[in-house]
PDB file of N, CA and C in Angstrom:
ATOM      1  N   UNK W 298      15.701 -10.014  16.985  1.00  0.00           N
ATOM      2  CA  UNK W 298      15.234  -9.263  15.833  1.00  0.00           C
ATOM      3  C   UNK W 298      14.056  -8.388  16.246  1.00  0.00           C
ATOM      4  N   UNK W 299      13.941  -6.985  15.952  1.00  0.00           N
ATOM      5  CA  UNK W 299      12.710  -5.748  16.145  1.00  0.00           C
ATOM      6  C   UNK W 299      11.654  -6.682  15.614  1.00  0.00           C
ATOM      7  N   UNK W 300      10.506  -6.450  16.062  1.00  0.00           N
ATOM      8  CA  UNK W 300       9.023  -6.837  15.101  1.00  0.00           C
ATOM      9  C   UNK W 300       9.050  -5.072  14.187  1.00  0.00           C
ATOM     10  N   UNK W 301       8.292  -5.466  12.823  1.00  0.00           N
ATOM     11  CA  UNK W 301       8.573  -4.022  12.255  1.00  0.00           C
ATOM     12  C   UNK W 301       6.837  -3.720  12.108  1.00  0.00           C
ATOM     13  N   UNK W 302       6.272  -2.792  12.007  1.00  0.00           N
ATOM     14  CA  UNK W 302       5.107  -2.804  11.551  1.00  0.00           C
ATOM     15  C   UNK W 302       4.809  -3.114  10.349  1.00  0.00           C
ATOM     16  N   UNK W 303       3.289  -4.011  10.306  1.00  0.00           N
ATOM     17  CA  UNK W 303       2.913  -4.860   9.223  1.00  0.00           C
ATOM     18  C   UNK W 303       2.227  -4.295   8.183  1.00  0.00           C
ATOM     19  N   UNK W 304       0.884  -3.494   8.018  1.00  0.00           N
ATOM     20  CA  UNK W 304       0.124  -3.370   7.232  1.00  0.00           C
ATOM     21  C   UNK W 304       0.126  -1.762   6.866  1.00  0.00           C
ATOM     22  N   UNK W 305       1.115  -1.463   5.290  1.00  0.00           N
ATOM     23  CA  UNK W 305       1.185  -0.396   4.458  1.00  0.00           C
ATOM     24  C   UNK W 305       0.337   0.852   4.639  1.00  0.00           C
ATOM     25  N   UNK W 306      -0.605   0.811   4.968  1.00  0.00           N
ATOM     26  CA  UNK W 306      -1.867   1.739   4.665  1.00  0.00           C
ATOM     27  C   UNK W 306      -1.605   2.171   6.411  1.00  0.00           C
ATOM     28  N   UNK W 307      -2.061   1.567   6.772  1.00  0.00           N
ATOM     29  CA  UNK W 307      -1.496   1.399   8.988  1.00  0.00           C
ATOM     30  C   UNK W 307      -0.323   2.293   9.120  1.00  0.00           C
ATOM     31  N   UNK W 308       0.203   2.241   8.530  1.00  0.00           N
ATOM     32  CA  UNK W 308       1.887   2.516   8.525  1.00  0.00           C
ATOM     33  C   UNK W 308       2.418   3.780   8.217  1.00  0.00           C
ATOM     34  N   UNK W 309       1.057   4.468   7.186  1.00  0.00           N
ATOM     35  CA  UNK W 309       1.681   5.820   6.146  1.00  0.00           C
ATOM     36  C   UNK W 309       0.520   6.183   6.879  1.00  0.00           C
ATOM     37  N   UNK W 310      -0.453   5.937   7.282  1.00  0.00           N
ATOM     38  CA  UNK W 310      -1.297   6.954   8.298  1.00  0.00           C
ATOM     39  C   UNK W 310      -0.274   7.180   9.852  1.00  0.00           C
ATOM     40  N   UNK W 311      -0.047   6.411  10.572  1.00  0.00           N
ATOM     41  CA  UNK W 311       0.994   6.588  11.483  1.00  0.00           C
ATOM     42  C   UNK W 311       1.797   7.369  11.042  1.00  0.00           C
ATOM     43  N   UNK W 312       2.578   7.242  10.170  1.00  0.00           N
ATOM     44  CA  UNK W 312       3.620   8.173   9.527  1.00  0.00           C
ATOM     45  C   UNK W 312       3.398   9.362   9.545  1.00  0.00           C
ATOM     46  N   UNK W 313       1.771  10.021   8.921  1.00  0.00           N
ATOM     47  CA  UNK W 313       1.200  10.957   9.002  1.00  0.00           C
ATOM     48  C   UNK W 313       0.902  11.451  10.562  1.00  0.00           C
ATOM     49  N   UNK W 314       0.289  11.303  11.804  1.00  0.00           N
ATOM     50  CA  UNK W 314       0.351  11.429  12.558  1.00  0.00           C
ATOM     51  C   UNK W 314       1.888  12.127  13.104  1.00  0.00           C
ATOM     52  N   UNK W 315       2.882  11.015  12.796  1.00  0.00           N
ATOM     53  CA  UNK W 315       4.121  11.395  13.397  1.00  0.00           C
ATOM     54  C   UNK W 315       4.460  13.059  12.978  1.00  0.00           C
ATOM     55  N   UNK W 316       4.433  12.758  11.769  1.00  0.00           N
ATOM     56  CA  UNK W 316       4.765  14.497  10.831  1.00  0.00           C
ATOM     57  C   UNK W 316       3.705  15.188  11.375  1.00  0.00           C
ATOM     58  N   UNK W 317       2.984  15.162  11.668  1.00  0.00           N
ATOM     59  CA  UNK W 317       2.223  15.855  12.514  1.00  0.00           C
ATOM     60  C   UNK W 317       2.170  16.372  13.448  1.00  0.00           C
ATOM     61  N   UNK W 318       2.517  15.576  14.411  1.00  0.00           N
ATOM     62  CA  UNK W 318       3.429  16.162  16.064  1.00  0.00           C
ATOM     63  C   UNK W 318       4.731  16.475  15.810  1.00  0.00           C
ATOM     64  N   UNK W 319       5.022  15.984  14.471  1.00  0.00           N
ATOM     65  CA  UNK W 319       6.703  17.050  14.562  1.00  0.00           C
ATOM     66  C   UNK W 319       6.473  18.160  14.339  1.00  0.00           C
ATOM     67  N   UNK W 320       5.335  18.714  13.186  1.00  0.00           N
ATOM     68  CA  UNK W 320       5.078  20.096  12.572  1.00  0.00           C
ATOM     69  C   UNK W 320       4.274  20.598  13.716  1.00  0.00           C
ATOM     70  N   UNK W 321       3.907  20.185  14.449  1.00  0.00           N
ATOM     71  CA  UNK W 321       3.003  20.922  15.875  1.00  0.00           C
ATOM     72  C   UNK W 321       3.853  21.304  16.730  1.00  0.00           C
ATOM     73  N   UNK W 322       5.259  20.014  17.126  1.00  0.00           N
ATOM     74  CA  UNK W 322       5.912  20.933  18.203  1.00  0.00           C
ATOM     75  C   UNK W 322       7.037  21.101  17.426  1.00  0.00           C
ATOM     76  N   UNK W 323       7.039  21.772  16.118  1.00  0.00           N
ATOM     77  CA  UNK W 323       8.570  21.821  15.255  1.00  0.00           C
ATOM     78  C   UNK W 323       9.732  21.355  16.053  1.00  0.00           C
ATOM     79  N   UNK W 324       9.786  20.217  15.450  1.00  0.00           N
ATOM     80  CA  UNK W 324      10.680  18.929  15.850  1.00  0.00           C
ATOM     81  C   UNK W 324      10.885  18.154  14.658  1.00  0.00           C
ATOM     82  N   UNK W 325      12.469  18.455  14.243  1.00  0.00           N
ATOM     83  CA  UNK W 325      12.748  18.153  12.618  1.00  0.00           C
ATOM     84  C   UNK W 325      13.782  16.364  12.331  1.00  0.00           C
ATOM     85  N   UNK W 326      13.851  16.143  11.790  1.00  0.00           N
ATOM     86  CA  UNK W 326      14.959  14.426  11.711  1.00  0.00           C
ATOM     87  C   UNK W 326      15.575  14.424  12.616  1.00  0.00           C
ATOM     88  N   UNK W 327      16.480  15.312  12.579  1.00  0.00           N
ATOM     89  CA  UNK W 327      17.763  15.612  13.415  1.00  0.00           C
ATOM     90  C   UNK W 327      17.379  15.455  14.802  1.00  0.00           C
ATOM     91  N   UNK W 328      16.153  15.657  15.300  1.00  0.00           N
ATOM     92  CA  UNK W 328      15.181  15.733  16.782  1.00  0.00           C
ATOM     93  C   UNK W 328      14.659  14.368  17.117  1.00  0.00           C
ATOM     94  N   UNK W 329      14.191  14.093  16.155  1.00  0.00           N
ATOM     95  CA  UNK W 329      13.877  12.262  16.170  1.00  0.00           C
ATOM     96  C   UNK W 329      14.596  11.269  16.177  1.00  0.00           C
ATOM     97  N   UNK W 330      15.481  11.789  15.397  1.00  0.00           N
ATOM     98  CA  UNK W 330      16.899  11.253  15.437  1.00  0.00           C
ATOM     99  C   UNK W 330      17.414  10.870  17.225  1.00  0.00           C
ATOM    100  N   UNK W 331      17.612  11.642  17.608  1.00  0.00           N
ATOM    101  CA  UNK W 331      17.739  11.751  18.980  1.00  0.00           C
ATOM    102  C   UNK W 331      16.872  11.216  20.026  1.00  0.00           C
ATOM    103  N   UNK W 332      15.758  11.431  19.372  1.00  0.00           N
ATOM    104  CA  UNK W 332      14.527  10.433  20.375  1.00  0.00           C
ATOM    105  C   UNK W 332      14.967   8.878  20.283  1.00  0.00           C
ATOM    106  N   UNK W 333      14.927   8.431  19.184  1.00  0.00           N
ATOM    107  CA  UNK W 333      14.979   6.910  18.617  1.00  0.00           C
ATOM    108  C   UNK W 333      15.885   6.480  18.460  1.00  0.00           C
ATOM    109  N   UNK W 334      17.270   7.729  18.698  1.00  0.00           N
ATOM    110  CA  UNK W 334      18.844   6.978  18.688  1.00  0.00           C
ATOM    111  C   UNK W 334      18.409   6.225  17.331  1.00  0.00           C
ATOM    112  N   UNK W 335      18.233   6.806  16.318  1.00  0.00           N
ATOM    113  CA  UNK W 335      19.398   6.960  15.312  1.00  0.00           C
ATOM    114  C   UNK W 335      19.507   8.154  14.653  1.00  0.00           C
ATOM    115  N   UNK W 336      20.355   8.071  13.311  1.00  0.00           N
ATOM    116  CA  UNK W 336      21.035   9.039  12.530  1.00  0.00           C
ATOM    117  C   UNK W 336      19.889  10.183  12.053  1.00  0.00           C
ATOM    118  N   UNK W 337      19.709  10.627  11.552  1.00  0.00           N
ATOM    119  CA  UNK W 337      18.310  12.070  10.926  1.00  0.00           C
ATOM    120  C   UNK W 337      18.185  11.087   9.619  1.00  0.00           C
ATOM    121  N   UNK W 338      19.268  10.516   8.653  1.00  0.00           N
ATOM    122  CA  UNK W 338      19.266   9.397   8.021  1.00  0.00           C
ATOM    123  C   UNK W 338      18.454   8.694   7.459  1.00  0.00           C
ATOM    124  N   UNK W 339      18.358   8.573   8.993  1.00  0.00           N
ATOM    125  CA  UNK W 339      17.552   7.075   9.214  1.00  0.00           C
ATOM    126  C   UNK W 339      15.901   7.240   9.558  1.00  0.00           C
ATOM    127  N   UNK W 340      16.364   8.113  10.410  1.00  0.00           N
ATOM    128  CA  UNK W 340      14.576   8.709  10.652  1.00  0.00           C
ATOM    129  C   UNK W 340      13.787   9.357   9.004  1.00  0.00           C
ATOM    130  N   UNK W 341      14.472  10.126   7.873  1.00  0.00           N
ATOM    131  CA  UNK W 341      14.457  10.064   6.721  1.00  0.00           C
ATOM    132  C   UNK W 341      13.837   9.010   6.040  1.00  0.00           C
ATOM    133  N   UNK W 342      14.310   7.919   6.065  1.00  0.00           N
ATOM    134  CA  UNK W 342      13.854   6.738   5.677  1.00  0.00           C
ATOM    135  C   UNK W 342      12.970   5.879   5.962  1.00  0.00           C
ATOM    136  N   UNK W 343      12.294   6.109   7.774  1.00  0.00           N
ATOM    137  CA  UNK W 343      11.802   5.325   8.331  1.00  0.00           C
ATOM    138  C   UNK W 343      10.644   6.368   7.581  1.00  0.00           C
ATOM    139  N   UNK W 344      10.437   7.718   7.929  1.00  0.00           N
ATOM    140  CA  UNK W 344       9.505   8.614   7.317  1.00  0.00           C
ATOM    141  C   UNK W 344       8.931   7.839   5.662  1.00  0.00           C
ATOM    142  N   UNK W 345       9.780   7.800   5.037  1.00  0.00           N
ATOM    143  CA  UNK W 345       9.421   7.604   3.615  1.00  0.00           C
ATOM    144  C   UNK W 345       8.968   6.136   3.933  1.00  0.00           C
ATOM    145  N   UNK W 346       9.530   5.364   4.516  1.00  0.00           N
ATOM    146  CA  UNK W 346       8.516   4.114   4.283  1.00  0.00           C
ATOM    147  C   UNK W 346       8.379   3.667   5.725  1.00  0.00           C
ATOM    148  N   UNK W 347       7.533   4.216   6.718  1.00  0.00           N
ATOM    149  CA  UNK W 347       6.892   3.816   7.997  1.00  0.00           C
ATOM    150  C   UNK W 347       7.157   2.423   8.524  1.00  0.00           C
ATOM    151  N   UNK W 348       6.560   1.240   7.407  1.00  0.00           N
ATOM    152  CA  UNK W 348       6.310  -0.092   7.494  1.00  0.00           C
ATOM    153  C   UNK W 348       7.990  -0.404   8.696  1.00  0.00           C
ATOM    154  N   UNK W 349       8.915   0.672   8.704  1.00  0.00           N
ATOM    155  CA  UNK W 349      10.017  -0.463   8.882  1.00  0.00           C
ATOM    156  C   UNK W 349      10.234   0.794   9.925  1.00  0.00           C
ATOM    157  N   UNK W 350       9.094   1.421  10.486  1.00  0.00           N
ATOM    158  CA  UNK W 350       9.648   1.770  12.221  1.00  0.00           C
ATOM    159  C   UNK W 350       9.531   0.786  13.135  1.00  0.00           C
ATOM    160  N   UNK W 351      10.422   0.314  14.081  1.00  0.00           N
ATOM    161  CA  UNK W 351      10.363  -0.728  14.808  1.00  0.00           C
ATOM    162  C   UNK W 351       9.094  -0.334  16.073  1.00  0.00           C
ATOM    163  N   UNK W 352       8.801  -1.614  16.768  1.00  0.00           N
ATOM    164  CA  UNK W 352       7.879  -0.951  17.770  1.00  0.00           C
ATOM    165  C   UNK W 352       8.691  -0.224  18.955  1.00  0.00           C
ATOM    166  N   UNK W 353      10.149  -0.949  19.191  1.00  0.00           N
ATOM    167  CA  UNK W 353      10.535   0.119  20.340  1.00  0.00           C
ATOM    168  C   UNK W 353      10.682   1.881  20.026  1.00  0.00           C
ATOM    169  N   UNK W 354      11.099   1.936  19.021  1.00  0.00           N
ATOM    170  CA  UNK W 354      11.104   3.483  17.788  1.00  0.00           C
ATOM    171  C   UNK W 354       9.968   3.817  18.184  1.00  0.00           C
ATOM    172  N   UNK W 355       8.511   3.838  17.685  1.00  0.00           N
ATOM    173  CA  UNK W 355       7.631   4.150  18.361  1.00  0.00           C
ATOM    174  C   UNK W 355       7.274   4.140  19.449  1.00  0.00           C
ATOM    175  N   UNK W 356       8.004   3.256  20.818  1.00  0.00           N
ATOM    176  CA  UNK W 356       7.166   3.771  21.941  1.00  0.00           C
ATOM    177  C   UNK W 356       8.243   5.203  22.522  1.00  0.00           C
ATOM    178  N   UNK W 357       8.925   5.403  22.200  1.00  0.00           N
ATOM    179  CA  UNK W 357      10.280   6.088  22.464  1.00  0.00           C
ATOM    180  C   UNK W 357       9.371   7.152  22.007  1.00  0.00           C
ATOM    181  N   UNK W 358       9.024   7.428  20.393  1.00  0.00           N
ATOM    182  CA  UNK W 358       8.163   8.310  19.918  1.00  0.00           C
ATOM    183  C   UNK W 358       6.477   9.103  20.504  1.00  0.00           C
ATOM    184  N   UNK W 359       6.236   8.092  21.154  1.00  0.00           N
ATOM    185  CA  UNK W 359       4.944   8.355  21.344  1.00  0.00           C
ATOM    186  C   UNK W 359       5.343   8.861  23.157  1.00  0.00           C
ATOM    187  N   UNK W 360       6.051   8.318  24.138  1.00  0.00           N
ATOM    188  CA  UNK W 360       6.802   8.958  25.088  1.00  0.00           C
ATOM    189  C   UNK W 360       7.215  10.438  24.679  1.00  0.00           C
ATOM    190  N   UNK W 361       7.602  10.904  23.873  1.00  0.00           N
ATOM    191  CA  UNK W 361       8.242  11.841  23.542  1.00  0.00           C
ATOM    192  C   UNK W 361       7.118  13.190  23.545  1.00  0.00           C
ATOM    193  N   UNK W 362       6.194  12.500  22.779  1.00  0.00           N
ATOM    194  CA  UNK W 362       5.231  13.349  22.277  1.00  0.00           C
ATOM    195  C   UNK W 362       3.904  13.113  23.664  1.00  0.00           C
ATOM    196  N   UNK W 363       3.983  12.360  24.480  1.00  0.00           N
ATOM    197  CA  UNK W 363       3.189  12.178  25.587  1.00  0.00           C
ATOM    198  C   UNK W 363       1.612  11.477  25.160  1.00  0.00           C
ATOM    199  N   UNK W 364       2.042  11.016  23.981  1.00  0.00           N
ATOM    200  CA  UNK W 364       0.837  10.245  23.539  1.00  0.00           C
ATOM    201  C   UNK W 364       0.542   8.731  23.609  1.00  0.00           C
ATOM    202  N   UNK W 365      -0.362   8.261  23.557  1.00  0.00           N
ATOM    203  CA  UNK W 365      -0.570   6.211  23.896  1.00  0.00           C
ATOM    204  C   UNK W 365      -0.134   6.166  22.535  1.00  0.00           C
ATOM    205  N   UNK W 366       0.256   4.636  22.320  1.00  0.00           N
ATOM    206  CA  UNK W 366       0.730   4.391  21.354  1.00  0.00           C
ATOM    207  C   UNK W 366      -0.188   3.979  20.276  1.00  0.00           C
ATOM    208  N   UNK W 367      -1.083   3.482  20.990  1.00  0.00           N
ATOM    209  CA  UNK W 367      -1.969   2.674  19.970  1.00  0.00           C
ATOM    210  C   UNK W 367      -2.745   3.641  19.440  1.00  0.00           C
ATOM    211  N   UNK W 368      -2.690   5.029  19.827  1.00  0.00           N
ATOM    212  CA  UNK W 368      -3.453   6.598  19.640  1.00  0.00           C
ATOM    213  C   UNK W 368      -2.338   6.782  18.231  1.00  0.00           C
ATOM    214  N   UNK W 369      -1.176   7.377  18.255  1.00  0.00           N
ATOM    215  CA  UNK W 369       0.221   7.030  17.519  1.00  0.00           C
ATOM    216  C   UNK W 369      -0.267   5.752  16.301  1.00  0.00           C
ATOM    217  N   UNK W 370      -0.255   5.008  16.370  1.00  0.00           N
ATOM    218  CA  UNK W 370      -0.547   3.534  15.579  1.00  0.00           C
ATOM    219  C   UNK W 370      -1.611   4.023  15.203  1.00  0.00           C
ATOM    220  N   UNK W 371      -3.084   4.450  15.508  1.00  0.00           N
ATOM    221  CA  UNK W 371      -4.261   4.596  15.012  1.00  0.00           C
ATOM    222  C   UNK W 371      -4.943   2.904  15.425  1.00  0.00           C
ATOM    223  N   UNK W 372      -4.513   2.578  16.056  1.00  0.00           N
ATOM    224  CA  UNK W 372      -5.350   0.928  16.756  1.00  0.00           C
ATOM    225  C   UNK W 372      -6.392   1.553  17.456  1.00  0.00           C
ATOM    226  N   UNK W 373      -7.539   0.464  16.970  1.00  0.00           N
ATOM    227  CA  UNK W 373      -8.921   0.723  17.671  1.00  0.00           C
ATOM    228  C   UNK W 373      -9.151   0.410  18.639  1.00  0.00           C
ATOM    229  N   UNK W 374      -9.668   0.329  19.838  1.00  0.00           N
ATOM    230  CA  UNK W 374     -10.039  -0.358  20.631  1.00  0.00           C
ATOM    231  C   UNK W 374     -11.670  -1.001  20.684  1.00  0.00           C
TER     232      UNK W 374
END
């Protein structure tokens, strides 16, 4: 079973980030889709509610975009 990300607020800021590097390097569902192997769908959905991007989805994501993850996540160090 994926671990999914836990805490709501964590989750829709990440989210934000993500839409962010998509609208920076215009890179639309259909593009993410393809990063994260799945459907535009699905990336749709993961968008609207973050909490249930898996962590491999994000490191795939944050590879993509050439960023750390925990930068991506917004984790402090």
């Amino acid at each position: 079973m994926e671990k999914k990300t836990a805490d709501p607020i964590a989750a829709m800021q990440m989210c934000n980030r993500i839409e962010s590097l998509m609208r920076a390097n215009k890179i639309k569902c259909g593009m993410l889709g393809i990063i994260i192997e799945k459907c535009p769908q699905t990336v749709s959905k993961r968008l609207q509610h973050p909490e249930t991007f898996t962590v491999d989805e994000l490191i795939k994501i944050a590879r993509f975009f050439h960023v750390e993850l925990r930068d991506l996540c917004g984790v402090r160090v």
